[in-house]
PDB file of C-alpha atoms in Angstrom:
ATOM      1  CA  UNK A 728      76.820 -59.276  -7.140  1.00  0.00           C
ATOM      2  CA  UNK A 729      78.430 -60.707  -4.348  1.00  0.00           C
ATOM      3  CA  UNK A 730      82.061 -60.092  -3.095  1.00  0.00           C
ATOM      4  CA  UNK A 731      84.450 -62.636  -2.061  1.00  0.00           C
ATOM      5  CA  UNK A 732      85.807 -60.509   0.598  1.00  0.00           C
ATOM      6  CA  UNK A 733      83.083 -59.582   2.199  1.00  0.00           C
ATOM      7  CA  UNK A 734      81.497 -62.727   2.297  1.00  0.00           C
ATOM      8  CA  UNK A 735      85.251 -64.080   4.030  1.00  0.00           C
ATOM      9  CA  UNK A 736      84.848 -60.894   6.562  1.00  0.00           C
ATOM     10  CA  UNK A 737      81.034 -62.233   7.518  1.00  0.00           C
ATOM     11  CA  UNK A 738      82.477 -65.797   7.769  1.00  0.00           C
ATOM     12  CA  UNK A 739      85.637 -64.847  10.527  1.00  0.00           C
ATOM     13  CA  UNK A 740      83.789 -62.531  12.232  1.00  0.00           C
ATOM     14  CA  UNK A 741      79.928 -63.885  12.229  1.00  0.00           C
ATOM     15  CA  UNK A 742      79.987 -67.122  10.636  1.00  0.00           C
ATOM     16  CA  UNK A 743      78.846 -68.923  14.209  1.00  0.00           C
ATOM     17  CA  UNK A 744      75.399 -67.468  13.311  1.00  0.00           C
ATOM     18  CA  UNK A 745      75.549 -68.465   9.423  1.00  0.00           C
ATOM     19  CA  UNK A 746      75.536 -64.847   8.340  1.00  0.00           C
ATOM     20  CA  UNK A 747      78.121 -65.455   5.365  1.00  0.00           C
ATOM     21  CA  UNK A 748      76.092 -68.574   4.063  1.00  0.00           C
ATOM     22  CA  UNK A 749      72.759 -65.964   4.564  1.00  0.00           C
ATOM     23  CA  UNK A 750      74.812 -63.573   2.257  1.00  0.00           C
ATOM     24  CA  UNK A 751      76.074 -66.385   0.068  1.00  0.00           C
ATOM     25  CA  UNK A 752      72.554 -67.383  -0.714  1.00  0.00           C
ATOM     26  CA  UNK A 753      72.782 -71.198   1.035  1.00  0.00           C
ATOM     27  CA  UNK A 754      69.554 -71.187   2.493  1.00  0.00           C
ATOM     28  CA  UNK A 755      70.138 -74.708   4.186  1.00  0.00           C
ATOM     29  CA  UNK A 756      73.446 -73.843   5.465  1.00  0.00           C
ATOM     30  CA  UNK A 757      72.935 -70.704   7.045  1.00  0.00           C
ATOM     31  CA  UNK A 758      69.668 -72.305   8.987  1.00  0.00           C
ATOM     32  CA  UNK A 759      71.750 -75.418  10.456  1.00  0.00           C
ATOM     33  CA  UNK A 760      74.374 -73.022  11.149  1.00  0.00           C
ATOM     34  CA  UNK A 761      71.937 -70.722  13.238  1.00  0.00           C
ATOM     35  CA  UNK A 762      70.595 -73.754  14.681  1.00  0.00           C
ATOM     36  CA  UNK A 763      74.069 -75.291  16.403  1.00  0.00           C
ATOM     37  CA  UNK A 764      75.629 -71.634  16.992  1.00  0.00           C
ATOM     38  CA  UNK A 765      75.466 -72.887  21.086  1.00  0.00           C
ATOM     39  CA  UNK A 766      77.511 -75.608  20.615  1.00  0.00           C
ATOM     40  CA  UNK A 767      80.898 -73.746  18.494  1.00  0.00           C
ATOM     41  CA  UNK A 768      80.975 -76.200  15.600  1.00  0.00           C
ATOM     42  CA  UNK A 769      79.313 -74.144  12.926  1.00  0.00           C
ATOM     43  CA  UNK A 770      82.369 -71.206  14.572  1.00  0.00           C
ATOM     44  CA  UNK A 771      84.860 -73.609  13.673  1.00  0.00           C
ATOM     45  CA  UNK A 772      83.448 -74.554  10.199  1.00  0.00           C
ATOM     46  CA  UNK A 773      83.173 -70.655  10.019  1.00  0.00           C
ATOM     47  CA  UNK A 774      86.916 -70.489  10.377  1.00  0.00           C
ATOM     48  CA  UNK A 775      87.585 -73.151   7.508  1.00  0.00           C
ATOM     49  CA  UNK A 776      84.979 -71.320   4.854  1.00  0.00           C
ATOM     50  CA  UNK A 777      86.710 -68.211   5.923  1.00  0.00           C
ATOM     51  CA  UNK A 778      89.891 -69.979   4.407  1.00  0.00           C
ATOM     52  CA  UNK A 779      88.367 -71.293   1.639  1.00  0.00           C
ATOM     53  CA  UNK A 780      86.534 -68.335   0.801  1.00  0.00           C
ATOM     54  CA  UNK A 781      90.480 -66.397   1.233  1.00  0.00           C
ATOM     55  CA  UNK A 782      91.814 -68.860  -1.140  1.00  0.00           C
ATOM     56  CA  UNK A 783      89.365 -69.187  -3.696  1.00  0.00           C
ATOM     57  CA  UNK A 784      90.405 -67.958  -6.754  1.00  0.00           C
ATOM     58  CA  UNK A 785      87.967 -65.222  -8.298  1.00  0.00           C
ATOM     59  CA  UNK A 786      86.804 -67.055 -10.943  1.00  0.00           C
ATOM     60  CA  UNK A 787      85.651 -69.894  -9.292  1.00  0.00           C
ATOM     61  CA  UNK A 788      84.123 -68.077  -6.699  1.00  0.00           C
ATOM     62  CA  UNK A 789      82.320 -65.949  -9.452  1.00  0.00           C
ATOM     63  CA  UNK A 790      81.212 -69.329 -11.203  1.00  0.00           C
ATOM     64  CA  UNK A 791      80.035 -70.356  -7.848  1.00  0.00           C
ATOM     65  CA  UNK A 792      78.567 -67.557  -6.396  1.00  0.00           C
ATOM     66  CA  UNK A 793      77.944 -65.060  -9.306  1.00  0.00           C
ATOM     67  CA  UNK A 794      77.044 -66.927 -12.112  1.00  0.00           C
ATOM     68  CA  UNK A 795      75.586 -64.154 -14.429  1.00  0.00           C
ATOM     69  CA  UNK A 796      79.303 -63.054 -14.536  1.00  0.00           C
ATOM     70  CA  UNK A 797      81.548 -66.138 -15.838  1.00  0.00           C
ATOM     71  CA  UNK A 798      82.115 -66.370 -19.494  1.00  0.00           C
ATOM     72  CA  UNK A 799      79.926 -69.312 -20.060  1.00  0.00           C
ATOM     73  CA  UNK A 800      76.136 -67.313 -19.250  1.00  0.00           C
ATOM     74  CA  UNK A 801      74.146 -67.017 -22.430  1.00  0.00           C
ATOM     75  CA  UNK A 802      74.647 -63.141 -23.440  1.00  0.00           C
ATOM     76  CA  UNK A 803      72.628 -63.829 -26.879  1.00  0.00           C
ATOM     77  CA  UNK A 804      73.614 -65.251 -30.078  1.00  0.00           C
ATOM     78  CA  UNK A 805      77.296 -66.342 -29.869  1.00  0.00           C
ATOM     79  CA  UNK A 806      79.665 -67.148 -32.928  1.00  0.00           C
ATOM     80  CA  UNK A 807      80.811 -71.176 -32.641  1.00  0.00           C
ATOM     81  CA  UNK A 808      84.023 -70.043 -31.727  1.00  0.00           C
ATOM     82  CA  UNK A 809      82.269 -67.834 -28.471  1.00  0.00           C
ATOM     83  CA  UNK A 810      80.828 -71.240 -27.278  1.00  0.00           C
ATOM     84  CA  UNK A 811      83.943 -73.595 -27.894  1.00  0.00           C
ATOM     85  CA  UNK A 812      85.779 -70.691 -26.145  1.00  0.00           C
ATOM     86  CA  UNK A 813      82.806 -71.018 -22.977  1.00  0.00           C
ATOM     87  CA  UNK A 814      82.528 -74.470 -22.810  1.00  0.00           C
ATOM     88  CA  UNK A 815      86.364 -75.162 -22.392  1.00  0.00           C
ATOM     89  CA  UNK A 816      86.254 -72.260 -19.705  1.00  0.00           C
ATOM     90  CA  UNK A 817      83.414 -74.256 -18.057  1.00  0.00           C
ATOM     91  CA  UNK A 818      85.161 -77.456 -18.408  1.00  0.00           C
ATOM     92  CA  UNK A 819      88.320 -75.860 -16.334  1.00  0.00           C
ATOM     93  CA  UNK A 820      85.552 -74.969 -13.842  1.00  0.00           C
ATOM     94  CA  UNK A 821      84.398 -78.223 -13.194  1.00  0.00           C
ATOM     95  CA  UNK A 822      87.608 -79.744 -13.373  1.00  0.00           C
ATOM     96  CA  UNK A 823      88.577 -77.271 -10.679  1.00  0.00           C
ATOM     97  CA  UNK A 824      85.457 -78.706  -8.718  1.00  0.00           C
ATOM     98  CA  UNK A 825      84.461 -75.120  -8.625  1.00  0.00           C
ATOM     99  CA  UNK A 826      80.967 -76.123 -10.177  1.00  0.00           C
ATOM    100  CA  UNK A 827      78.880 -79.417  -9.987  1.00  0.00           C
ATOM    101  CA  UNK A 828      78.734 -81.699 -12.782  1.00  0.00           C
ATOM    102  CA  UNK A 829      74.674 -80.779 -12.809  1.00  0.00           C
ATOM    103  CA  UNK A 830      76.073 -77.199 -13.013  1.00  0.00           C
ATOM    104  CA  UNK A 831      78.504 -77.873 -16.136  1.00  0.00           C
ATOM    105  CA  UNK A 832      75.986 -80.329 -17.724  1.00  0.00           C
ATOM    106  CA  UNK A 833      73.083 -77.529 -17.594  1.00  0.00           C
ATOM    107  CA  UNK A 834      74.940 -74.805 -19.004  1.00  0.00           C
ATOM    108  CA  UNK A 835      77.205 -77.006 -21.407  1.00  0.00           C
ATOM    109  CA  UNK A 836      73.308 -77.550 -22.779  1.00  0.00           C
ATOM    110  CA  UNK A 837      72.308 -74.225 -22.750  1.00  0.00           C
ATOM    111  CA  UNK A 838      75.219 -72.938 -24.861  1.00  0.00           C
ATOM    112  CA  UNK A 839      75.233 -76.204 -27.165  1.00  0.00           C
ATOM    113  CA  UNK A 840      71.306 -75.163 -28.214  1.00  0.00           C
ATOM    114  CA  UNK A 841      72.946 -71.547 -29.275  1.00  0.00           C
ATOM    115  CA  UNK A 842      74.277 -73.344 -32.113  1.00  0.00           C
TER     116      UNK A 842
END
């Protein structure tokens, strides 16, 4: 499970060297960040995902970041009302732009086929 606080503590005071996307799991962020830490940008996109990160609300950082915790994860059979109840959760994600629409899509599927 990862925290949103540390994860904005990594980004202010290491993000140069990509630590907070290595503990964020962004594999391809974390190496380009490592890769221009000599030239300060990746310090100064640090700074704004820092922000972000602050201002993030905790479920979208959850649906983001943690998604085995959000509401809309398959737990097992679900009664129809469980999976209205998960999808329109999962809808307020994406309309929050706090998941992709290939995110929402997938697991709009996966709790439609619990049905």
């Amino acid at each position: 499970m990862k925290n949103k606080f540390v994860a904005a503590l990594l980004a202010f005071f290491f993000g140069i060297f990509g630590i907070h996307k290595f503990y964020l799991g962004e594999n391809f962020g974390r190496i380009m960040y490592f890769l221009f830490s000599w030239t300060f940008i990746p310090g100064i996109l640090a700074f704004f995902d820092f922000l972000g990160l602050l201002l993030m609300s905790d479920q979208a950082f959850d649906a983001r970041f943690n998604p085995g915790l959000n509401g809309a994860v398959l737990n097992g059979s679900r009664s129809r009302q469980d999976v209205t109840l998960a999808i329109s959760q999962l809808k307020k994600l994406y309309d929050q732009d706090a998941i992709t629409a290939e995110e929402y899509e997938e697991k709009r599927r996966k709790l439609l086929n619990e049905l």
